[in-house]
Tab-separated table of C-alpha atoms in Angstrom:
chain	number	residue	atom	x	y	z
A	1	MET	CA	-0.411	-0.126	0.009
A	2	GLU	CA	1.447	3.363	-0.212
A	3	SER	CA	1.849	6.250	2.032
A	4	ILE	CA	0.721	9.409	2.400
A	5	SER	CA	3.240	11.229	1.640
A	6	SER	CA	3.392	8.967	-2.177
A	7	LEU	CA	-0.031	10.214	-1.916
A	8	LEU	CA	0.775	14.106	-1.973
A	9	PRO	CA	1.504	14.468	-4.920
A	10	TYR	CA	-2.207	14.243	-6.343
A	11	HIS	CA	-5.624	15.017	-5.944
A	12	PRO	CA	-7.358	14.704	-3.943
A	13	PHE	CA	-4.632	13.714	-1.225
A	14	LYS	CA	-2.959	17.320	-2.685
A	15	ALA	CA	-5.665	20.000	-1.710
A	16	ILE	CA	-6.763	18.584	0.942
A	17	TYR	CA	-2.589	18.850	2.329
A	18	VAL	CA	-2.469	23.109	1.205
A	19	LEU	CA	-5.377	23.487	2.195
A	20	ALA	CA	-3.946	21.259	6.403
A	21	ALA	CA	0.116	22.736	5.371
A	22	SER	CA	-1.467	27.350	5.562
A	23	LEU	CA	-4.291	26.568	8.689
A	24	TYR	CA	-0.895	25.279	10.314
A	25	THR	CA	1.780	28.404	9.111
A	26	LEU	CA	-1.335	30.796	9.766
A	27	LEU	CA	-1.499	29.440	13.377
A	28	ARG	CA	1.947	29.873	14.033
A	29	LEU	CA	2.747	33.136	12.360
A	30	PRO	CA	1.666	34.923	15.579
A	31	LEU	CA	4.048	32.957	17.599
A	32	TRP	CA	7.012	33.128	14.814
A	33	LEU	CA	5.879	37.399	15.251
A	34	LEU	CA	6.253	37.402	18.935
A	35	PHE	CA	9.475	35.474	18.557
A	36	PHE	CA	11.491	36.842	16.703
A	37	LEU	CA	10.595	40.362	18.408
A	38	PRO	CA	13.630	39.715	20.281
A	39	ARG	CA	17.497	40.492	18.984
A	40	SER	CA	18.383	37.541	20.873
A	41	LEU	CA	15.810	34.956	19.621
A	42	ARG	CA	16.082	35.969	16.320
A	43	GLN	CA	17.799	33.364	13.476
A	44	HIS	CA	20.783	35.038	13.223
A	45	PRO	CA	21.714	38.599	15.076
A	46	SER	CA	22.902	40.152	12.222
A	47	TYR	CA	18.747	40.036	10.978
A	48	THR	CA	15.706	42.000	11.466
A	49	PHE	CA	12.330	41.183	12.106
A	50	ARG	CA	11.526	41.146	8.632
A	51	GLN	CA	14.828	39.137	7.503
A	52	ALA	CA	13.428	36.257	10.846
A	53	VAL	CA	10.214	36.832	9.833
A	54	THR	CA	10.673	35.748	6.445
A	55	ILE	CA	13.063	33.277	6.672
A	56	ARG	CA	11.544	31.167	8.630
A	57	LEU	CA	7.813	31.430	6.956
A	58	ALA	CA	10.627	30.660	3.718
A	59	LYS	CA	11.853	27.075	5.342
A	60	ALA	CA	8.201	26.385	5.645
A	61	GLY	CA	6.968	27.525	1.916
A	62	VAL	CA	10.140	25.272	0.660
A	63	TYR	CA	9.730	22.201	2.973
A	64	TYR	CA	5.321	22.163	1.656
A	65	LEU	CA	6.438	23.115	-2.337
A	66	CYS	CA	8.800	19.779	-1.996
A	67	ARG	CA	5.960	17.006	0.007
A	68	ILE	CA	3.237	18.417	-2.695
A	69	ARG	CA	6.283	18.275	-5.776
A	70	SER	CA	5.107	21.668	-6.668
A	71	HIS	CA	6.786	22.750	-9.902
A	72	PRO	CA	5.230	25.462	-13.010
A	73	ALA	CA	3.421	23.004	-15.431
A	74	TRP	CA	6.009	23.204	-18.351
A	75	THR	CA	5.049	25.730	-21.321
A	76	LEU	CA	6.307	27.491	-24.460
A	77	ALA	CA	3.822	29.440	-24.358
A	78	PRO	CA	5.365	33.864	-23.657
A	79	GLY	CA	2.944	34.987	-20.754
A	80	SER	CA	3.032	37.884	-19.027
A	81	GLU	CA	7.381	38.682	-20.747
A	82	ALA	CA	5.377	38.807	-24.574
A	83	HIS	CA	8.580	39.013	-26.861
A	84	ARG	CA	10.708	39.612	-24.960
A	85	PHE	CA	10.995	35.498	-24.722
A	86	THR	CA	12.392	33.616	-27.150
A	87	PRO	CA	12.034	30.233	-27.974
A	88	ILE	CA	14.970	28.177	-29.374
A	89	SER	CA	15.340	25.268	-31.113
A	90	PRO	CA	18.153	22.973	-30.976
A	91	SER	CA	21.730	22.658	-33.151
A	92	THR	CA	21.625	20.833	-36.348
A	93	LYS	CA	25.176	20.633	-35.984
A	94	PRO	CA	27.078	18.019	-33.323
A	95	ILE	CA	27.432	19.974	-30.185
A	96	TYR	CA	26.035	16.958	-28.163
A	97	LEU	CA	28.670	15.225	-28.180
A	98	GLY	CA	30.012	13.017	-25.263
A	99	VAL	CA	28.074	12.767	-22.608
A	100	LEU	CA	25.427	14.981	-24.393
A	101	ASP	CA	24.553	12.392	-26.763
A	102	ASP	CA	22.238	10.379	-24.352
A	103	PRO	CA	19.942	7.204	-25.309
A	104	GLU	CA	17.598	8.394	-24.362
A	105	ILE	CA	17.146	12.439	-22.840
A	106	LYS	CA	18.002	14.073	-26.341
A	107	PRO	CA	17.446	18.076	-27.176
A	108	ALA	CA	14.683	19.957	-27.382
A	109	ARG	CA	12.800	22.632	-28.104
A	110	ILE	CA	13.499	25.368	-24.737
A	111	GLY	CA	13.211	29.236	-24.315
A	112	GLY	CA	15.004	32.033	-23.126
A	113	THR	CA	13.725	35.398	-21.542
A	114	TRP	CA	15.414	38.393	-22.462
A	115	TYR	CA	16.444	41.783	-19.720
A	116	PRO	CA	15.819	44.295	-20.044
A	117	THR	CA	14.397	43.872	-23.954
A	118	PRO	CA	15.027	41.776	-25.967
A	119	TYR	CA	18.743	41.984	-27.835
A	120	ASN	CA	19.449	43.174	-31.619
A	121	HIS	CA	22.379	41.993	-33.357
A	122	PRO	CA	23.662	45.357	-35.717
A	123	ALA	CA	22.940	43.192	-38.443
A	124	GLU	CA	19.355	43.496	-37.982
A	125	GLU	CA	18.822	47.066	-37.350
A	126	LYS	CA	18.154	50.041	-39.483
A	127	GLU	CA	21.158	51.587	-41.081
A	128	GLU	CA	20.780	54.611	-39.066
A	129	GLU	CA	22.030	52.182	-35.889
A	130	LYS	CA	23.890	50.535	-36.466
A	131	GLU	CA	26.706	53.025	-36.499
A	132	LYS	CA	25.616	53.650	-32.865
A	133	LYS	CA	25.248	50.528	-31.699
A	134	GLN	CA	28.661	48.896	-33.400
A	135	LYS	CA	29.766	51.268	-31.354
A	136	GLN	CA	28.727	49.763	-27.977
A	137	GLN	CA	30.317	46.787	-26.479
A	138	ALA	CA	27.008	44.994	-26.000
A	139	THR	CA	27.581	42.764	-22.450
A	140	ILE	CA	25.556	39.698	-23.014
A	141	ILE	CA	24.950	37.405	-19.590
A	142	LEU	CA	23.287	33.666	-20.340
A	143	HIS	CA	22.292	33.143	-16.642
A	144	ILE	CA	20.614	29.682	-15.454
A	145	HIS	CA	17.876	29.365	-12.905
A	146	GLY	CA	17.592	27.560	-9.568
A	147	GLY	CA	15.485	26.089	-8.337
A	148	ALA	CA	17.179	21.830	-6.926
A	149	PHE	CA	17.040	21.308	-10.414
A	150	VAL	CA	12.703	21.155	-10.339
A	151	LEU	CA	11.368	24.784	-9.679
A	152	ALA	CA	11.415	28.278	-11.822
A	153	GLU	CA	11.789	29.182	-14.758
A	154	GLY	CA	14.506	31.836	-15.583
A	155	ARG	CA	10.799	34.245	-15.992
A	156	ASP	CA	9.501	37.301	-14.783
A	157	LYS	CA	7.573	36.262	-11.684
A	158	ASP	CA	10.688	34.270	-9.992
A	159	PHE	CA	13.913	36.128	-11.610
A	160	SER	CA	12.993	39.677	-12.474
A	161	TYR	CA	14.720	40.506	-8.921
A	162	GLY	CA	18.107	39.165	-9.911
A	163	ALA	CA	17.863	40.135	-13.673
A	164	HIS	CA	17.862	43.858	-12.681
A	165	LEU	CA	20.457	43.788	-9.836
A	166	LEU	CA	22.847	42.008	-13.299
A	167	THR	CA	21.557	44.645	-15.583
A	168	THR	CA	21.850	47.190	-12.885
A	169	HIS	CA	24.760	46.095	-12.230
A	170	ALA	CA	27.172	43.818	-14.903
A	171	GLY	CA	27.655	46.867	-17.035
A	172	PRO	CA	29.794	49.773	-17.194
A	173	PRO	CA	29.726	51.888	-13.771
A	174	PRO	CA	26.329	54.363	-14.310
A	175	THR	CA	27.753	56.812	-14.815
A	176	GLU	CA	29.402	55.527	-18.060
A	177	LYS	CA	26.368	55.248	-20.750
A	178	LYS	CA	28.540	53.701	-23.976
A	179	ASN	CA	28.069	49.954	-23.137
A	180	SER	CA	25.331	47.761	-22.314
A	181	THR	CA	23.900	44.687	-20.132
A	182	PHE	CA	21.026	42.183	-21.448
A	183	VAL	CA	20.510	39.005	-19.355
A	184	PHE	CA	18.904	35.872	-21.807
A	185	ALA	CA	18.005	33.835	-18.725
A	186	VAL	CA	17.510	30.780	-20.323
A	187	GLN	CA	14.329	27.986	-19.594
A	188	TYR	CA	15.743	24.815	-19.518
A	189	ARG	CA	13.454	21.598	-18.565
A	190	THR	CA	13.597	20.827	-14.928
A	191	ALA	CA	13.345	17.099	-14.089
A	192	SER	CA	10.319	17.826	-12.263
A	193	ASN	CA	9.523	17.481	-15.457
A	194	PRO	CA	8.763	13.535	-17.175
A	195	ALA	CA	12.286	12.837	-18.589
A	196	CYS	CA	13.790	15.511	-18.049
A	197	ARG	CA	16.514	13.720	-16.162
A	198	PHE	CA	20.374	14.372	-16.907
A	199	PRO	CA	21.427	15.923	-19.590
A	200	ALA	CA	18.338	17.611	-19.719
A	201	ALA	CA	18.994	20.439	-18.435
A	202	LEU	CA	22.342	20.955	-19.518
A	203	GLN	CA	22.029	19.613	-23.095
A	204	ASP	CA	19.134	23.190	-22.625
A	205	VAL	CA	22.176	25.158	-21.622
A	206	VAL	CA	24.075	24.618	-24.607
A	207	THR	CA	21.362	24.458	-27.041
A	208	ALA	CA	21.262	28.941	-25.561
A	209	TYR	CA	25.405	29.216	-26.502
A	210	GLN	CA	24.820	28.168	-29.966
A	211	HIS	CA	21.619	30.023	-30.074
A	212	LEU	CA	23.665	32.958	-29.144
A	213	LEU	CA	26.441	32.428	-31.009
A	214	VAL	CA	24.823	31.230	-34.273
A	215	ASP	CA	21.006	32.884	-34.247
A	216	LEU	CA	22.619	36.256	-32.860
A	217	HIS	CA	26.111	36.969	-34.247
A	218	ILE	CA	27.498	37.533	-30.817
A	219	PRO	CA	30.984	36.877	-29.777
A	220	ALA	CA	31.513	34.465	-27.373
A	221	SER	CA	34.089	37.153	-25.910
A	222	SER	CA	30.967	39.947	-24.603
A	223	ILE	CA	29.130	36.811	-23.001
A	224	VAL	CA	29.029	36.189	-19.631
A	225	ILE	CA	28.016	32.813	-18.021
A	226	SER	CA	25.935	33.017	-14.791
A	227	GLY	CA	23.719	30.991	-13.293
A	228	ASP	CA	22.546	30.629	-9.048
A	229	SER	CA	22.593	27.390	-6.845
A	230	ALA	CA	21.807	24.479	-8.879
A	231	GLY	CA	21.808	26.720	-12.592
A	232	GLY	CA	25.703	27.408	-10.876
A	233	ASN	CA	25.992	23.893	-10.924
A	234	LEU	CA	24.889	24.347	-14.588
A	235	ALA	CA	27.852	26.582	-15.182
A	236	ILE	CA	30.410	24.609	-14.014
A	237	ALA	CA	29.055	21.599	-16.033
A	238	PHE	CA	28.952	23.749	-19.899
A	239	LEU	CA	32.748	25.227	-18.839
A	240	ARG	CA	34.179	21.494	-17.867
A	241	TYR	CA	32.054	20.389	-21.338
A	242	ILE	CA	34.016	22.944	-23.623
A	243	THR	CA	37.287	22.739	-21.745
A	244	GLU	CA	36.867	19.569	-20.182
A	245	GLU	CA	35.566	17.099	-21.713
A	246	GLN	CA	34.895	18.079	-25.718
A	247	PRO	CA	37.216	20.625	-25.869
A	248	GLY	CA	36.603	22.966	-29.127
A	249	VAL	CA	33.109	21.987	-30.015
A	250	LEU	CA	32.140	25.747	-28.764
A	251	PRO	CA	33.705	28.632	-27.697
A	252	LYS	CA	34.599	29.698	-23.837
A	253	PRO	CA	32.888	32.900	-22.674
A	254	ALA	CA	33.972	35.593	-21.523
A	255	ALA	CA	33.557	35.080	-17.676
A	256	ALA	CA	31.457	33.163	-15.288
A	257	LEU	CA	29.409	34.364	-12.496
A	258	LEU	CA	28.009	31.645	-9.761
A	259	TRP	CA	25.771	32.340	-7.202
A	260	CYS	CA	25.909	30.356	-3.975
A	261	ALA	CA	26.234	27.154	-6.961
A	262	TRP	CA	25.956	23.833	-5.484
A	263	VAL	CA	28.686	22.314	-6.071
A	264	ALA	CA	28.080	19.173	-3.480
A	265	PRO	CA	24.520	17.577	-5.240
A	266	GLY	CA	25.479	13.780	-3.583
A	267	ASP	CA	25.614	15.165	-0.283
A	268	ALA	CA	21.881	14.827	-0.276
A	269	MET	CA	21.799	11.320	-0.458
A	270	GLN	CA	23.238	10.860	2.327
A	271	PRO	CA	20.702	11.758	6.316
A	272	ARG	CA	20.552	15.465	7.490
A	273	PRO	CA	21.977	16.756	4.773
A	274	CYS	CA	20.590	20.872	5.198
A	275	SER	CA	19.230	20.190	8.938
A	276	GLY	CA	22.630	18.414	9.942
A	277	ASN	CA	24.492	21.301	9.047
A	278	PRO	CA	25.366	23.897	11.965
A	279	ARG	CA	24.023	26.800	9.435
A	280	TYR	CA	20.454	25.012	9.240
A	281	GLY	CA	18.914	27.581	11.446
A	282	THR	CA	19.806	30.266	9.576
A	283	ASP	CA	19.019	29.162	6.096
A	284	TYR	CA	15.907	28.247	4.218
A	285	MET	CA	17.595	25.498	2.699
A	286	THR	CA	15.720	22.083	3.926
A	287	ASP	CA	16.278	18.434	3.448
A	288	VAL	CA	13.278	17.595	1.390
A	289	PHE	CA	14.334	19.985	-0.790
A	290	THR	CA	17.977	19.401	-1.988
A	291	GLU	CA	16.862	15.470	-1.428
A	292	TRP	CA	13.966	15.677	-4.006
A	293	GLY	CA	16.449	18.061	-6.317
A	294	VAL	CA	18.945	14.822	-7.376
A	295	ARG	CA	17.205	12.278	-6.917
A	296	ALA	CA	15.102	14.152	-10.114
A	297	TYR	CA	17.222	15.292	-11.991
A	298	ALA	CA	20.204	12.347	-11.375
A	299	PRO	CA	18.576	9.066	-10.540
A	300	SER	CA	21.036	5.827	-10.101
A	301	PRO	CA	21.758	3.291	-12.176
A	302	ALA	CA	20.946	6.049	-14.919
A	303	VAL	CA	22.929	9.199	-12.783
A	304	ASP	CA	26.450	8.613	-10.086
A	305	PRO	CA	24.813	11.726	-8.304
A	306	TYR	CA	28.270	12.316	-7.152
A	307	GLY	CA	29.925	12.408	-10.581
A	308	PRO	CA	31.466	14.873	-12.404
A	309	TYR	CA	28.986	16.326	-13.637
A	310	ILE	CA	26.501	16.751	-10.807
A	311	SER	CA	28.650	16.659	-8.187
A	312	PRO	CA	32.291	19.411	-8.945
A	313	ARG	CA	32.855	19.963	-5.655
A	314	ASP	CA	34.954	17.166	-5.602
A	315	HIS	CA	36.516	17.550	-8.731
A	316	PRO	CA	38.457	19.582	-10.271
A	317	PHE	CA	39.000	21.115	-13.530
A	318	ALA	CA	41.777	23.213	-15.747
A	319	CYS	CA	39.278	25.646	-17.497
A	320	PRO	CA	41.984	28.505	-18.189
A	321	GLY	CA	40.409	31.389	-19.901
A	322	VAL	CA	37.570	31.756	-18.128
A	323	PRO	CA	37.693	34.001	-14.774
A	324	MET	CA	35.256	32.412	-12.153
A	325	TRP	CA	33.526	34.936	-10.330
A	326	VAL	CA	32.367	31.901	-6.585
A	327	GLN	CA	29.925	33.881	-4.090
A	328	PHE	CA	28.480	32.756	-0.922
A	329	GLY	CA	26.490	34.005	1.765
A	330	SER	CA	28.095	33.479	5.923
A	331	LEU	CA	25.566	32.112	6.796
A	332	GLU	CA	24.322	29.759	3.790
A	333	VAL	CA	23.963	24.970	4.540
A	334	LEU	CA	26.109	25.124	1.142
A	335	ALA	CA	28.734	27.327	2.830
A	336	GLY	CA	31.893	24.328	3.143
A	337	GLU	CA	31.076	22.683	-0.525
A	338	ILE	CA	31.142	26.120	-2.399
A	339	VAL	CA	34.998	27.286	-0.603
A	340	GLU	CA	36.134	23.935	-1.082
A	341	PHE	CA	34.894	24.169	-4.709
A	342	ALA	CA	36.848	27.254	-4.424
A	343	GLU	CA	39.799	26.095	-3.021
A	344	GLY	CA	40.226	22.607	-5.875
A	345	MET	CA	39.732	25.067	-8.956
A	346	ARG	CA	42.251	27.245	-7.630
A	347	ARG	CA	44.733	25.086	-7.116
A	348	ILE	CA	44.611	24.019	-10.839
A	349	GLU	CA	47.668	26.116	-12.651
A	350	GLY	CA	45.739	28.009	-15.439
A	351	ASN	CA	42.080	28.976	-13.432
A	352	GLU	CA	41.321	32.224	-11.793
A	353	VAL	CA	38.883	31.617	-9.081
A	354	GLU	CA	37.816	35.218	-7.264
A	355	LEU	CA	36.003	33.362	-3.715
A	356	ALA	CA	33.284	36.143	-2.787
A	357	GLU	CA	32.012	35.152	0.610
A	358	THR	CA	28.612	38.172	1.349
A	359	GLU	CA	28.391	38.668	5.126
A	360	GLY	CA	25.401	37.780	7.044
A	361	ALA	CA	22.967	36.108	3.186
A	362	PRO	CA	21.255	33.403	2.810
A	363	HIS	CA	21.654	31.506	1.039
A	364	ASP	CA	21.106	32.600	-3.202
A	365	ILE	CA	19.928	36.263	-2.696
A	366	LEU	CA	19.912	36.705	-5.930
A	367	GLN	CA	17.296	35.588	-5.793
A	368	MET	CA	15.417	36.130	-3.314
A	369	GLY	CA	16.982	38.696	-1.330
A	370	GLY	CA	14.168	40.939	-2.504
A	371	PRO	CA	11.283	38.785	-1.152
A	372	LEU	CA	13.383	38.077	2.060
A	373	GLY	CA	14.282	41.062	3.328
A	374	PHE	CA	17.890	41.308	2.470
A	375	GLY	CA	17.628	44.204	-1.134
A	376	ASP	CA	21.043	45.746	0.531
A	377	VAL	CA	22.749	42.994	0.776
A	378	ALA	CA	22.381	41.700	-2.584
A	379	GLU	CA	22.986	45.538	-4.067
A	380	LYS	CA	26.364	44.781	-2.042
A	381	MET	CA	27.010	41.933	-3.594
A	382	ALA	CA	26.339	43.183	-6.975
A	383	ARG	CA	28.132	46.459	-6.647
A	384	GLU	CA	31.949	44.109	-5.845
A	385	MET	CA	31.020	41.475	-8.607
A	386	GLY	CA	30.701	44.259	-10.867
A	387	ALA	CA	33.374	46.308	-10.203
A	388	TRP	CA	34.852	42.349	-10.425
A	389	LEU	CA	33.766	41.841	-14.273
A	390	ARG	CA	33.971	44.877	-15.634
A	391	GLY	CA	37.653	44.566	-15.148
A	392	LYS	CA	37.822	41.485	-16.975
A	393	LEU	CA	36.499	42.554	-19.590
A	394	LEU	CA	37.950	45.656	-19.590
A	395	LEU	CA	34.498	48.236	-19.123
A	396	VAL	CA	36.737	50.507	-17.205
C-alpha cells in the first residue's frame, strides 16, 4: 500500500494537504512574530525582524512545496514576458557529444527570457542605428536559474529581481552610457517534468549558448555565463563540457558568475544534508528540497550523483581563460562546499577564481534577496561583482 507521502502530489490529497499546511502556518505565524521580536531569539543577531520572519516562512513554504512536488507546468507560451520570451530549437550541428549524447534524453525545443529588452545584433537594425550600436560593447549574460533542478523557469515571476541586479550592476559604471548589458535567462527542462533527468538541462544550456553565438551573432568574448544555486552547478557543468570533455566544440565565454552554486548535490543522498549543517538555522534550505532535486535530476543507476557533472566539488578541472566569480552567503548551508570547490579549482594551474563571501546572507540572495528582505545586502554583493567583472572585461 502506498504511503501517504507518495499520494500528496495527487488530488484530492494535494488539495487537502495544501489547506492543512496553510492553516497550520497561519496558526504559527503569530507565535513567530512574537518569538522574533527580541533580537537575541532570531536565527542570527544580524537579522532584522523582517528577515527572521521571512526566512522562517520561506523554510516552511519550501518544505510544503516539496512535499506535494509542486512545480510549474512546462510551456513555451510567451506569457507576461511577451516579446521578451524567445523559443529556441536545438542546433542541428554536432555539439551534443559525449555526456550529452544520451540514448534516452535528447535535445529539445526550449525558451528564454530577455531582460530588460531583447538584444538585437547591429546587422538586424536599421542603417542609422548600426553605427551607434557598433560603437557600443554589449555584455550578454546567459543566466541559468536555480531551484534544485526541479523548480522555477527564469521568467518574470521568479527571476525579475535577479535580472535587475545583473543588468544594473554587471555593465559599466552608472555614469557611463557607452555600454549595454542584457540578460538572457534560459528556461531549461527541469527534472520535475517527465524524462528530464540529466543531461536534459545541460543540453538546453548548450542550445541557448549556441543560439547566442550563431542565431544572434554574438561573439563569445561578449558572453558571460551565470548561474545561481542549481543553475551555478549547470554553469560549471557547461564549462567542464567545453573545456575538458569536448574542447573546441564551442568557444569559451568571457567569464563565469557562480552564485551560491550547489556543487555537491550527491551529499543530499545522505541523511540530514541540510538539518545536520551548523548553518541550518540561518537558512531556508531543507532536507526534502535537496533530496527531491538530486533524486529527480540524477536518479541512480542512470546517473551517478557523485560524478563530476553532478558534484563538481570533488572533481576540480582546468578552465583556463574563463575567470570565475564564486559567491556564497556566510549563513547558508552550502557555504562549506562552495569554499571547498573554489579552493580545489584554485589549485589547478591556469584557473582564475575569485571567492566572494557575502556576510550575513542566506542562500541565493541573487534570486531571493528582495522577497526575503536582504535587498541592501544583495545590492552590495552585485556592486562588488560588477567591479570585478568590469575589470575582467575591460569595461572601465
